[in-house]
Short mmCIF file of C-alpha atoms and ligand atoms in Angstrom, two decimals:
data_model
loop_
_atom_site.label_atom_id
_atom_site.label_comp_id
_atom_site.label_asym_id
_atom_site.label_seq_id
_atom_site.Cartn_x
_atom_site.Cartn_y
_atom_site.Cartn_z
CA UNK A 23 33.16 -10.14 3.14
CA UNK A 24 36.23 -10.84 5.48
CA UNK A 25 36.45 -14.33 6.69
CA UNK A 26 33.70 -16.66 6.85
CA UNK A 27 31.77 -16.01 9.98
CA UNK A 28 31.84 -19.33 12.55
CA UNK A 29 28.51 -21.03 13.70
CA UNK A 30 28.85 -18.95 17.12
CA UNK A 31 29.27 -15.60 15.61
CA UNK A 32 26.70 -16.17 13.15
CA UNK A 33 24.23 -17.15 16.27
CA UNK A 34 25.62 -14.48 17.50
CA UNK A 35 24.27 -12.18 14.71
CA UNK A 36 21.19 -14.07 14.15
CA UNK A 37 19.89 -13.41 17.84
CA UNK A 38 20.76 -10.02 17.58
CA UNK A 39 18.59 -9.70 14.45
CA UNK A 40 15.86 -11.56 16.21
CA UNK A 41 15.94 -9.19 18.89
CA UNK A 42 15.55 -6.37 16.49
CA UNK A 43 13.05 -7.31 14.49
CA UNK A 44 11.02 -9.46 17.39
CA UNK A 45 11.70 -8.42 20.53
CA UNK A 46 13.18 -12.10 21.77
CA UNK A 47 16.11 -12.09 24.14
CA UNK A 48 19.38 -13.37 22.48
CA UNK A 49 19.30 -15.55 25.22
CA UNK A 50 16.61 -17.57 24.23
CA UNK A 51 17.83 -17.91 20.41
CA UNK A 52 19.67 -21.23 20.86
CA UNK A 53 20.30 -23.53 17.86
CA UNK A 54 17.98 -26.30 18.86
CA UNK A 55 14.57 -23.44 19.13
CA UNK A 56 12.02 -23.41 16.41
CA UNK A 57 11.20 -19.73 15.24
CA UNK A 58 7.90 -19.87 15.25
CA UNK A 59 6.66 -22.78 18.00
CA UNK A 60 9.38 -21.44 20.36
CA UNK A 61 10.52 -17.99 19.68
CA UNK A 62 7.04 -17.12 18.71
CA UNK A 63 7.99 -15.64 15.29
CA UNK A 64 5.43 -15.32 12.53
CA UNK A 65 6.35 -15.62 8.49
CA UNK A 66 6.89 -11.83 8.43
CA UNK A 67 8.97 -11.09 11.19
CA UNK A 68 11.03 -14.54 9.40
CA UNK A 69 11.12 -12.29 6.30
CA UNK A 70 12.58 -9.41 7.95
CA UNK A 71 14.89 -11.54 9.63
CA UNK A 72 15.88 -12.88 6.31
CA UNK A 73 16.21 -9.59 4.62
CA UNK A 74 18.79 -8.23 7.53
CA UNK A 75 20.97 -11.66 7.70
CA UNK A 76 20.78 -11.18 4.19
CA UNK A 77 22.87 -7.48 4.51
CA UNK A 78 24.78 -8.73 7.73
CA UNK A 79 25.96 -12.15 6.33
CA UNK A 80 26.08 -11.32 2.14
CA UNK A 81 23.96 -14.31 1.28
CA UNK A 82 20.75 -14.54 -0.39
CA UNK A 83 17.70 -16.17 1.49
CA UNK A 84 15.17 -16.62 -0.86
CA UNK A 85 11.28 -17.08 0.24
CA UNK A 86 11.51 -20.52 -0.59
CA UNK A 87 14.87 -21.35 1.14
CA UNK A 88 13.60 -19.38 4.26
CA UNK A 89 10.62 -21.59 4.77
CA UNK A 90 12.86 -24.67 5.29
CA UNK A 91 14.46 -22.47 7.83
CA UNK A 92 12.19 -24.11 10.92
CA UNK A 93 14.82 -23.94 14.05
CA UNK A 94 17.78 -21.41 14.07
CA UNK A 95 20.11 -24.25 14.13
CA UNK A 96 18.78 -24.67 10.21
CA UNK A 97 19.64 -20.68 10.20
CA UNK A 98 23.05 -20.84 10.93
CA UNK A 99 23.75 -23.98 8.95
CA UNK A 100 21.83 -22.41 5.59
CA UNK A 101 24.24 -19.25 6.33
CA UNK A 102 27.35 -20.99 6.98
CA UNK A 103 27.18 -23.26 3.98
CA UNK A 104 26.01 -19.80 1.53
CA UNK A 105 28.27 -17.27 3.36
CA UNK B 14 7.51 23.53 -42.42
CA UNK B 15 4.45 23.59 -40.44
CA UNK B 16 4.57 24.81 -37.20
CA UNK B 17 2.41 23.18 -34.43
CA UNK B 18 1.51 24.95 -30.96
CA UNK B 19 2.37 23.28 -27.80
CA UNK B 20 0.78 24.82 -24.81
CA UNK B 21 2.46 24.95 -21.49
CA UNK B 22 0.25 25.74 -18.02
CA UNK B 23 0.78 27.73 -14.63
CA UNK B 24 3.93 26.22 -12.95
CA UNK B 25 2.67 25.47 -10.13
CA UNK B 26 -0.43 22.83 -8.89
CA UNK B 27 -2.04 21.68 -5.49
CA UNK B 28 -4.47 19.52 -4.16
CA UNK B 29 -7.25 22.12 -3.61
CA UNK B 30 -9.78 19.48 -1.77
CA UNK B 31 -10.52 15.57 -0.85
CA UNK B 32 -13.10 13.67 -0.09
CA UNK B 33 -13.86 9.64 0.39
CA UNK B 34 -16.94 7.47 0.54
CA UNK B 35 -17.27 4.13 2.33
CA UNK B 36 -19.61 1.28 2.11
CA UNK B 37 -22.56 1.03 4.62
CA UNK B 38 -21.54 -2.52 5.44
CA UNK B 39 -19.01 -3.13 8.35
CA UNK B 40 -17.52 -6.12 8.56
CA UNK B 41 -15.71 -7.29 11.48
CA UNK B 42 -12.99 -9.89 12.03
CA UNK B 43 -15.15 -11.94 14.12
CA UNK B 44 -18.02 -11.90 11.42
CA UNK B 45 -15.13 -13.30 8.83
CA UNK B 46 -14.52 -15.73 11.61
CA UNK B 47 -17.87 -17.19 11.15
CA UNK B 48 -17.28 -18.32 7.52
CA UNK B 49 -13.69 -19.17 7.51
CA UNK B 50 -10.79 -21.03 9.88
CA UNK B 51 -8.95 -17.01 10.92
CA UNK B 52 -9.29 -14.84 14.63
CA UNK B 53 -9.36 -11.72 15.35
CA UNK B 54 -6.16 -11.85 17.06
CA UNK B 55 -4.67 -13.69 13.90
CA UNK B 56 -5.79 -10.81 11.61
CA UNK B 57 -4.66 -7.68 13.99
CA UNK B 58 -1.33 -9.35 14.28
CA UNK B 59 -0.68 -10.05 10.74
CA UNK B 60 -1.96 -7.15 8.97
CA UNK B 61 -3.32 -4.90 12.00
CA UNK B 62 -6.94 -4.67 10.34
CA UNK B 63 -9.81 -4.90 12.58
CA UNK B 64 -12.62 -4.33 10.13
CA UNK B 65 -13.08 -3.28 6.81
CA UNK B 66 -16.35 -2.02 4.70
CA UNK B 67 -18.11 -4.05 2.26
CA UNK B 68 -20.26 -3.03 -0.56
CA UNK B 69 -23.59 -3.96 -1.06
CA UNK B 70 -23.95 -6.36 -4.40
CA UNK B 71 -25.79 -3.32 -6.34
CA UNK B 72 -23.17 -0.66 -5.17
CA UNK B 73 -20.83 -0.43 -8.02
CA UNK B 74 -17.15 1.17 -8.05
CA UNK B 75 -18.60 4.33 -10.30
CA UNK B 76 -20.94 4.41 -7.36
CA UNK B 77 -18.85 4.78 -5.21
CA UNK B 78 -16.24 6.96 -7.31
CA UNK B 79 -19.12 9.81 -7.54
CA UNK B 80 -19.94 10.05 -4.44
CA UNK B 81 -15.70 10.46 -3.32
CA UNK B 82 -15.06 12.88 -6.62
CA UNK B 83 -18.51 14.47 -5.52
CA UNK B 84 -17.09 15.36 -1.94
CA UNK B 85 -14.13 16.26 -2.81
CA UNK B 86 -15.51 19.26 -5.25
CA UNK B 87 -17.54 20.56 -2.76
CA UNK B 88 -14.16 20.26 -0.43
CA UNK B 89 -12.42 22.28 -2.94
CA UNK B 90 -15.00 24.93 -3.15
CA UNK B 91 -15.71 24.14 -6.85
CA UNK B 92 -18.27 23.08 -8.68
CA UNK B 93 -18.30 20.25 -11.82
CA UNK B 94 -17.85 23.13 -14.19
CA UNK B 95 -14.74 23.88 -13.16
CA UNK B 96 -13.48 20.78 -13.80
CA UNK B 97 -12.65 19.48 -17.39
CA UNK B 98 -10.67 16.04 -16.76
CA UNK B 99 -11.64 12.84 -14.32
CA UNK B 100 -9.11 10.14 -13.85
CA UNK B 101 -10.40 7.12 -12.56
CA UNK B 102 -7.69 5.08 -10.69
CA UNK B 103 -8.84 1.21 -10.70
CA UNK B 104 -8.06 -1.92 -10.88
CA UNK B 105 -11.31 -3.86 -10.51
CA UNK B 106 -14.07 -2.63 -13.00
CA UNK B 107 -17.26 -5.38 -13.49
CA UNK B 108 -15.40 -5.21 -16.82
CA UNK B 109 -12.63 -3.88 -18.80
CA UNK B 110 -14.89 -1.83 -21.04
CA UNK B 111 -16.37 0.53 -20.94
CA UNK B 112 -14.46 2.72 -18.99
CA UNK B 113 -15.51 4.06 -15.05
CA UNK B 114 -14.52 7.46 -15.92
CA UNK B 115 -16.48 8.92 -18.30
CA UNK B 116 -19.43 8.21 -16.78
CA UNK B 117 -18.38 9.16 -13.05
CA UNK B 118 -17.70 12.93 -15.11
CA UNK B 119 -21.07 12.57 -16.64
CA UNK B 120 -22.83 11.90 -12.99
CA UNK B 121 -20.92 14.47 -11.79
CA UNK B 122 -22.05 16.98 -14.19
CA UNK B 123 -18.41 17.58 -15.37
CA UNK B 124 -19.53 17.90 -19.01
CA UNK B 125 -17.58 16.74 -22.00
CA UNK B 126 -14.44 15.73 -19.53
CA UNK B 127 -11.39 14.18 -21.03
CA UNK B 128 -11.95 10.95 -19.06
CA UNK B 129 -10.18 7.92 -18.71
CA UNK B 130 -9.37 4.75 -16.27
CA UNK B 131 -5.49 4.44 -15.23
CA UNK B 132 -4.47 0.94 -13.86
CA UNK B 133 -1.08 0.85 -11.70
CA UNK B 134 -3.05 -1.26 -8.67
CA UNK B 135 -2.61 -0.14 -5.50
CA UNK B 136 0.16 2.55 -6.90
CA UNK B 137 -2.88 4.17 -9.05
CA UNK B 138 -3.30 7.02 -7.36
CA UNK B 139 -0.17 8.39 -7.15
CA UNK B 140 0.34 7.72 -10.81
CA UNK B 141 -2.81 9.42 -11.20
CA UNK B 142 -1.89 12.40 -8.78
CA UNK B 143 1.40 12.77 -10.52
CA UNK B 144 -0.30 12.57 -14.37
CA UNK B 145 -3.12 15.43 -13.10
CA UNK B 146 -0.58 17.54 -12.24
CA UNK B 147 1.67 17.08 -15.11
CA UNK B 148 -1.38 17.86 -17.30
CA UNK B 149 -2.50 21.05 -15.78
CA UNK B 150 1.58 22.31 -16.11
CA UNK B 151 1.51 21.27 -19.16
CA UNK B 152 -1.87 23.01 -20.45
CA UNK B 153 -3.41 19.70 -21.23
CA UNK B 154 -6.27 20.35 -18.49
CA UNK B 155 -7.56 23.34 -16.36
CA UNK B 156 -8.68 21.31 -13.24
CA UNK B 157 -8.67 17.38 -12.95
CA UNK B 158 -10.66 15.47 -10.82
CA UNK B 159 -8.47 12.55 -9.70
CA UNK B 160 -10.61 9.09 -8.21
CA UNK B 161 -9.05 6.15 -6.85
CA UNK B 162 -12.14 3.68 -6.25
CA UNK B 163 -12.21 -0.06 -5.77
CA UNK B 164 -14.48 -3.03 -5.23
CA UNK B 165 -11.94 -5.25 -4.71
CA UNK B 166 -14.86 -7.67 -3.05
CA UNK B 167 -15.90 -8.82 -6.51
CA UNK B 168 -12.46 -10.33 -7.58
CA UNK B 169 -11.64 -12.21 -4.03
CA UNK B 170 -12.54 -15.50 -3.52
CA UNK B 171 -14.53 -14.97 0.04
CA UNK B 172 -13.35 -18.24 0.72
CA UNK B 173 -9.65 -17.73 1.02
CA UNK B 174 -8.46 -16.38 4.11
CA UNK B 175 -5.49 -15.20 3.07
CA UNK B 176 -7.23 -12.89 1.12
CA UNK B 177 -10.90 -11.84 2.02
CA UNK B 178 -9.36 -10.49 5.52
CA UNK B 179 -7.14 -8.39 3.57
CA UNK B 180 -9.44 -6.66 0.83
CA UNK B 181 -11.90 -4.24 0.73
CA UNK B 182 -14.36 -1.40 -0.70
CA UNK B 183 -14.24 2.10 -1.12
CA UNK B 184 -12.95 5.44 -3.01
CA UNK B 185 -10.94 8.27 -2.22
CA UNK B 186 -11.04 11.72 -4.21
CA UNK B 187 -9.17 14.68 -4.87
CA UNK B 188 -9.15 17.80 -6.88
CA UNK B 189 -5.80 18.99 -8.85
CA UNK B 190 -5.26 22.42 -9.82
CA UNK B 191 -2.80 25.32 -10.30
CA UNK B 192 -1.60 27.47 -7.42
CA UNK B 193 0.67 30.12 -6.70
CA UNK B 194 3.02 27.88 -4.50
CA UNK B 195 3.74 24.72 -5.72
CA UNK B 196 1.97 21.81 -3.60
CA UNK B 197 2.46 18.36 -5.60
CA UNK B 198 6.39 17.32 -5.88
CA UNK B 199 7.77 15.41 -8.67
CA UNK B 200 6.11 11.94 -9.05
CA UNK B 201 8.47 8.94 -8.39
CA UNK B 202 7.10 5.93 -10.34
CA UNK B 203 8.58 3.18 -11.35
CA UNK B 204 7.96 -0.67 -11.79
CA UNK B 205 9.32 -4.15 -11.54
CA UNK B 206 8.16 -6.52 -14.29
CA UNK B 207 9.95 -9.21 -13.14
CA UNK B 208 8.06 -9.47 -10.36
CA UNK B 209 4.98 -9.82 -11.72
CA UNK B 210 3.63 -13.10 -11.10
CA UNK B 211 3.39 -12.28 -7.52
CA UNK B 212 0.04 -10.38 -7.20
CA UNK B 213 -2.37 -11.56 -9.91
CA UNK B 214 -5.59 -13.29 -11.09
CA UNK B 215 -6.71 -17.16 -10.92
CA UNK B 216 -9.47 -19.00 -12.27
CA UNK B 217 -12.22 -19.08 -9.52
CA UNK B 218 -12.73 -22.69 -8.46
CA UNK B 219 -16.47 -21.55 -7.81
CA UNK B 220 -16.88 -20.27 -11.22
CA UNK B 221 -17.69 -16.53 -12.60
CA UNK B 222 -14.78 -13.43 -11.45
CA UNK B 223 -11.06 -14.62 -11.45
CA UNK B 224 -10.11 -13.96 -8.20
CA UNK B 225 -6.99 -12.58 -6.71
CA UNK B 226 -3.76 -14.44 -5.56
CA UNK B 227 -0.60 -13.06 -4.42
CA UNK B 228 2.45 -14.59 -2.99
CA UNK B 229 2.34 -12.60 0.01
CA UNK B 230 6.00 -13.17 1.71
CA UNK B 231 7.17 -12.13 -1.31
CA UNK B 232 5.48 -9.47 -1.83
CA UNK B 233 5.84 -8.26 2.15
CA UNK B 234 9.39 -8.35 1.47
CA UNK B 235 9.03 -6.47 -2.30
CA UNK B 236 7.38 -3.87 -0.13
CA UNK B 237 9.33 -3.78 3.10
CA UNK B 238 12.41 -3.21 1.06
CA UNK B 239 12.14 -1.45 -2.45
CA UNK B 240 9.47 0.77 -1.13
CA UNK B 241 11.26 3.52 1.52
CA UNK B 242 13.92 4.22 -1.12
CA UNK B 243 11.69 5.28 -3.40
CA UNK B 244 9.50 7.54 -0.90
CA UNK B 245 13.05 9.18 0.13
CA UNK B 246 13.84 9.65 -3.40
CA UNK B 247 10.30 11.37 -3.54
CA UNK B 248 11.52 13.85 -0.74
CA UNK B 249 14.44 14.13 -2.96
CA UNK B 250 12.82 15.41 -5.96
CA UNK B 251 10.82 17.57 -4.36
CA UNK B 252 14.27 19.11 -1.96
CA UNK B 253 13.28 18.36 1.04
CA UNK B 254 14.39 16.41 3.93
CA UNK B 255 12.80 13.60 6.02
CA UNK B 256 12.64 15.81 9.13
CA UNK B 257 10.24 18.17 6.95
CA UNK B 258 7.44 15.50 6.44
CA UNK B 259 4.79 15.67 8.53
CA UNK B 260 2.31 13.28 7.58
CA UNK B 261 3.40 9.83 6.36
CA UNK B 262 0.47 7.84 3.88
CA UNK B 263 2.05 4.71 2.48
CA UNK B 264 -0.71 2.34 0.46
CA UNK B 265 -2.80 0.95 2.96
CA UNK B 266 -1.94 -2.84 2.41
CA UNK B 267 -0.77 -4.09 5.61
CA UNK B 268 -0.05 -2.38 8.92
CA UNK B 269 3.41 -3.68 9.26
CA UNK B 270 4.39 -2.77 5.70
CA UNK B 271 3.36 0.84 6.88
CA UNK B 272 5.02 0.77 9.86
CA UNK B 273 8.62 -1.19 8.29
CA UNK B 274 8.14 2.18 6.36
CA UNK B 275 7.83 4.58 8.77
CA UNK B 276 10.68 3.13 10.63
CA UNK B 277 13.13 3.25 7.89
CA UNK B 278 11.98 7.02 6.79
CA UNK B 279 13.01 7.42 11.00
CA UNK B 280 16.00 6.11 10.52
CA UNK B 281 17.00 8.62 7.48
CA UNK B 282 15.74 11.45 9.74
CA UNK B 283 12.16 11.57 9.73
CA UNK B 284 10.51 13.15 12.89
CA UNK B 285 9.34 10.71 15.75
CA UNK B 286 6.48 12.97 15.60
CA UNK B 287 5.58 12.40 12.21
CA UNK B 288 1.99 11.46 12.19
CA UNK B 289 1.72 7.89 9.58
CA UNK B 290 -1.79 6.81 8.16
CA UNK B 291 -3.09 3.56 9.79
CA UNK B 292 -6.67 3.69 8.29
CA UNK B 293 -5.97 0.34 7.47
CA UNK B 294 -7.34 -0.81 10.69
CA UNK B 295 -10.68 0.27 10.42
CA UNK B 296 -10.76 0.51 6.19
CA UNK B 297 -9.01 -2.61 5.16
CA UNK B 298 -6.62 -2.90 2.11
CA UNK B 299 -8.54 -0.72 -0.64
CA UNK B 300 -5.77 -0.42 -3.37
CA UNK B 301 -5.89 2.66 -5.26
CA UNK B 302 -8.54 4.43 -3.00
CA UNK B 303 -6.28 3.90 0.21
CA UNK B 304 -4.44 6.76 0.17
CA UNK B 305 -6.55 9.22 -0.70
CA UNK B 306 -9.53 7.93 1.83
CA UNK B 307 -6.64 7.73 4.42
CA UNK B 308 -6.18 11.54 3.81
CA UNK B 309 -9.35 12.90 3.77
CA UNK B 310 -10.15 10.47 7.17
CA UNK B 311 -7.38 12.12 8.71
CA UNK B 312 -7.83 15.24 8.03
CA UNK B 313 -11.47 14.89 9.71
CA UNK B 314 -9.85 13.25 13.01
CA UNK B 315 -7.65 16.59 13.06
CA UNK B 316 -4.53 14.54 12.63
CA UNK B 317 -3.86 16.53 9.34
CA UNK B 318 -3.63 20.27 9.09
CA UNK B 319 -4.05 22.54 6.13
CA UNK B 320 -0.29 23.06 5.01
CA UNK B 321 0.96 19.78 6.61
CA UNK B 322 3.81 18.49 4.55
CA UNK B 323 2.87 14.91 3.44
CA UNK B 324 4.45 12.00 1.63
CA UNK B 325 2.60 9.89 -0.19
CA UNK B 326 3.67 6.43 -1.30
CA UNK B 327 1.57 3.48 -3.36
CA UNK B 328 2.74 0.18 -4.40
CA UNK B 329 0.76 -2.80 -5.47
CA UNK B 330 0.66 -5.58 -8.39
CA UNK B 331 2.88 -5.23 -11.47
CA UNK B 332 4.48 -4.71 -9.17
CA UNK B 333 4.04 -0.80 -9.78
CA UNK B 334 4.74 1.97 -7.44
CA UNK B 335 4.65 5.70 -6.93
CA UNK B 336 5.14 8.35 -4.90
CA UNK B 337 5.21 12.37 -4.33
CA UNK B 338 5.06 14.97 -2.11
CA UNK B 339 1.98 17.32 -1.23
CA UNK B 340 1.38 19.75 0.59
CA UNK B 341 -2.64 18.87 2.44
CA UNK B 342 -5.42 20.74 1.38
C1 LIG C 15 -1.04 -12.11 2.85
C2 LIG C 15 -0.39 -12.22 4.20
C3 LIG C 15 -1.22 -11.60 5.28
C4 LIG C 15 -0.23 -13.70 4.52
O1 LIG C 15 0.56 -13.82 5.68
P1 LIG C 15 1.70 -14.90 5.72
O2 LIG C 15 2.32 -14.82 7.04
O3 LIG C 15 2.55 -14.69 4.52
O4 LIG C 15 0.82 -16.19 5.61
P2 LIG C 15 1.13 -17.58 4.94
O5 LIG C 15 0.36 -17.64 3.68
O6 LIG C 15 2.57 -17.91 4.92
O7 LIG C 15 0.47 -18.45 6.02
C5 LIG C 15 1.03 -18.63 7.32
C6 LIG C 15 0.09 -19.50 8.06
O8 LIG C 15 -1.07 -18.76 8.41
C7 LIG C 15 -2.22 -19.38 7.87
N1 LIG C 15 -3.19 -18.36 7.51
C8 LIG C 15 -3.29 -17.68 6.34
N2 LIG C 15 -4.30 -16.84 6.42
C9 LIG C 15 -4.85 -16.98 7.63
C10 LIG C 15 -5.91 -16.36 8.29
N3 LIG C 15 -6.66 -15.42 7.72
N4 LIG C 15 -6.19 -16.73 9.55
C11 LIG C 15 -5.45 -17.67 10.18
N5 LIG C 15 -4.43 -18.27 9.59
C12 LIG C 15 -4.12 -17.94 8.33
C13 LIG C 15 -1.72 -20.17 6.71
O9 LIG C 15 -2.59 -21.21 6.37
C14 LIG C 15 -0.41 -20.66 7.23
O10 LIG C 15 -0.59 -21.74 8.10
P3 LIG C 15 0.43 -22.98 8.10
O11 LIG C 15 1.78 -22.38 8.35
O12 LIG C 15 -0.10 -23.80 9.19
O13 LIG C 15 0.28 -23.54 6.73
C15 LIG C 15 0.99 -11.54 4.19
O14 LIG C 15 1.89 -12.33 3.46
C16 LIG C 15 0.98 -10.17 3.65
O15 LIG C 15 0.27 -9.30 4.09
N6 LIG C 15 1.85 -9.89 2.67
C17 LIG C 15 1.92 -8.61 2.05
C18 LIG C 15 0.94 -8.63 0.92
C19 LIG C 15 0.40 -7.27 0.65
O16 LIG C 15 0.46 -6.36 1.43
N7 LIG C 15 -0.18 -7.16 -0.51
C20 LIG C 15 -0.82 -6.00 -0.90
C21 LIG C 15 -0.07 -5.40 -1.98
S1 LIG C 15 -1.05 -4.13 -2.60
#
């Protein structure tokens, strides 16, 4: 990895990911939103998520981590603090 | 020294004919609805099933098994005589002996078969596809009859939702034997121990069967993951390229694990056109008999041609998994 991403560019990632994978706008992935009462995201799209911030950030996410992941404020702080 | 023979076969195998069989019973989302807190909507969305076949209490897997291996003779052309070897891929006999497939030869009329029951879960047929042809190249066996049944309704608690929407009954058949092209690439198998607490058996809290349990994010990842490499290193072994497959079967388990498949074979150069199996929606998850039963329903929608290039893919508890390419009957 180069340097450590900041909290904006990993947002930055993460929406883009959540895009992909669930068809939200980036717009709409802000740090205080809950993946699945806001976004609308279900446990498997969260996995897929999980697996590609996984390959984009180099850290490991595992299942039980990821369900403490509830808004993608918690998202960017478990990545900053693994990356 | 003594000098043993070892035989060797014709080089070359294909699938010469399929068939399935399917429970009577249909069994809708909204009917599970009735007898358990789940939707329709919450079903379709997760794993894209709308119903799924149950069997009858005295329908049993060998049942079910001859009826499959029976269609897929007459498919073929053959008849039980010109078949010495069943394989019976399973993973949810009444009971761990005796086996299902020595007496799904002897219904059949196959007579004195070399029989026997392989277990890789939902990756069982493609282990068994891959063993059928390796025994007919090797000599071992002139035709074998190759079974994946299941009545996966006796081992899930009907109670748990995460399950009993998932699971369901039914067999798929085919019939392996040599050819003067080769039609069944290399097998691909493989397995991952270490993973094996996540798909397995509990005590049932209502008493008789253990019933099934799985960790399913885990495995949904496991799946979504580890499982196009290994069909792409099917295409491998067999030379070809994604852009020459056109039908795409993965295991049946869940519509989005098919799909997360289909999308990364796409992005390695499958076709946009290639046609992928979603008889999950209207069979449910049937382990080993989801691939074959997938085929042959295909085949009768038209979807599938005689000569269509198809990669097959299974993956289940173990965790095991397989995979090959075959050219449809
Ligand atoms: C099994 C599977 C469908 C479960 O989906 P999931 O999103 O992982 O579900 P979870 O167990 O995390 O449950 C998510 C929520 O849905 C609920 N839920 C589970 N089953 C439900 C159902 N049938 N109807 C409605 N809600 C259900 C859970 O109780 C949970 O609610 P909560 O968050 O309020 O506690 C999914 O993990 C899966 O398909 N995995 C792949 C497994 C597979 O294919 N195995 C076959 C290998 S051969």
């Amino acid at each position: 990895m180069a340097d450590k991403p900041s909290d904006a560019e990993i947002l930055e990632g993460l929406s883009e990911i959540v895009e992909e994978v669930a068809g939200v706008s980036p717009d709409d992935v802000t740090a205080d939103k809950s993946f699945v009462d806001d976004l609308d995201i279900d446990s498997l799209s969260m996995v897929e998520i999980a697996v590609q911030a996984e390959d984009r950030f180099g850290v490991k996410i595992p299942d039980d981590e990821l369900a403490n992941l509830k808004t993608v404020g918690d998202a960017v702080t478990y990545v900053s603090s693994h990356a | 020294m003594t000098t043993l023979n070892q035989t060797t076969g014709p080089t070359a195998t294909r699938i010469l004919g399929v068939g399935s069989h399917q429970p009577e019973r249909i069994v809708t989302n909204d009917e599970l609805s009735l007898h358990m807190d789940t939707t329709d909507q919450w079903i379709r969305e997760r794993v894209g099933i709308a119903e799924r076949r149950f069997s009858a209490p005295d329908e049993k897997l060998v049942d079910m098994a001859v009826i499959a291996g029976s269609k897929a003779l007459a498919d073929s052309g053959l008849s039980p005589s010109d078949v010495d070897t069943v394989i019976l891929a399973n993973c949810t006999m009444p009971h761990p002996i005796p086996n299902g497939a020595a007496q799904v030869a002897d219904r059949i009329g196959v007579k004195a078969a070399g029989a026997f029951d392989l277990n890789a879960a939902c990756a069982g047929f493609c282990y068994s596809l891959g063993t059928a042809s390796d025994l007919v190249r090797a000599g071992s066996a002139k035709r074998v009859l190759v079974i994946g049944a299941e009545k996966l309704t006796d081992w899930v608690d009907p109670t748990d939702r995460s399950n009993a929407i998932i699971f369901a009954d039914g067999a798929g058949a085919a019939v392996v034997g040599p050819s003067d092209t080769p039609g069944i690439g290399p097998v691909v198998w493989g397995s991952a121990g270490d993973l094996v607490d996540t798909i397995g058996m509990n005590p049932n809290p209502a008493g008789g069967n253990k019933v099934l349990y799985q960790e399913g994010q885990s495995v949904f990842r496991w799946a979504t993951t580890k499982i196009a490499p290994i069909a792409l290193r099917a295409l491998e072994a067999a030379g070809i390229t994604p852009a020459e497959v056109d039908v795409l079967i993965p295991h049946q388990a869940n519509l989005r694990i098919v799909e997360s498949i289909a999308k990364k074979l796409r992005a390695n150069g499958a076709r946009e056109d290639m046609v992928v199996a979603d008889d999950i929606v209207y069979s449910g998850n049937t382990s080993s008999a989801s691939i074959p039963m997938a085929m042959d329903h295909m085949r009768a929608a038209g979807r599938i041609k005689p000569g269509d290039v198809a990669l097959l893919v299974g993956f289940g508890a173990g965790l095991s998994y397989a995979g090959q390419v075959v050219i449809c009957p």
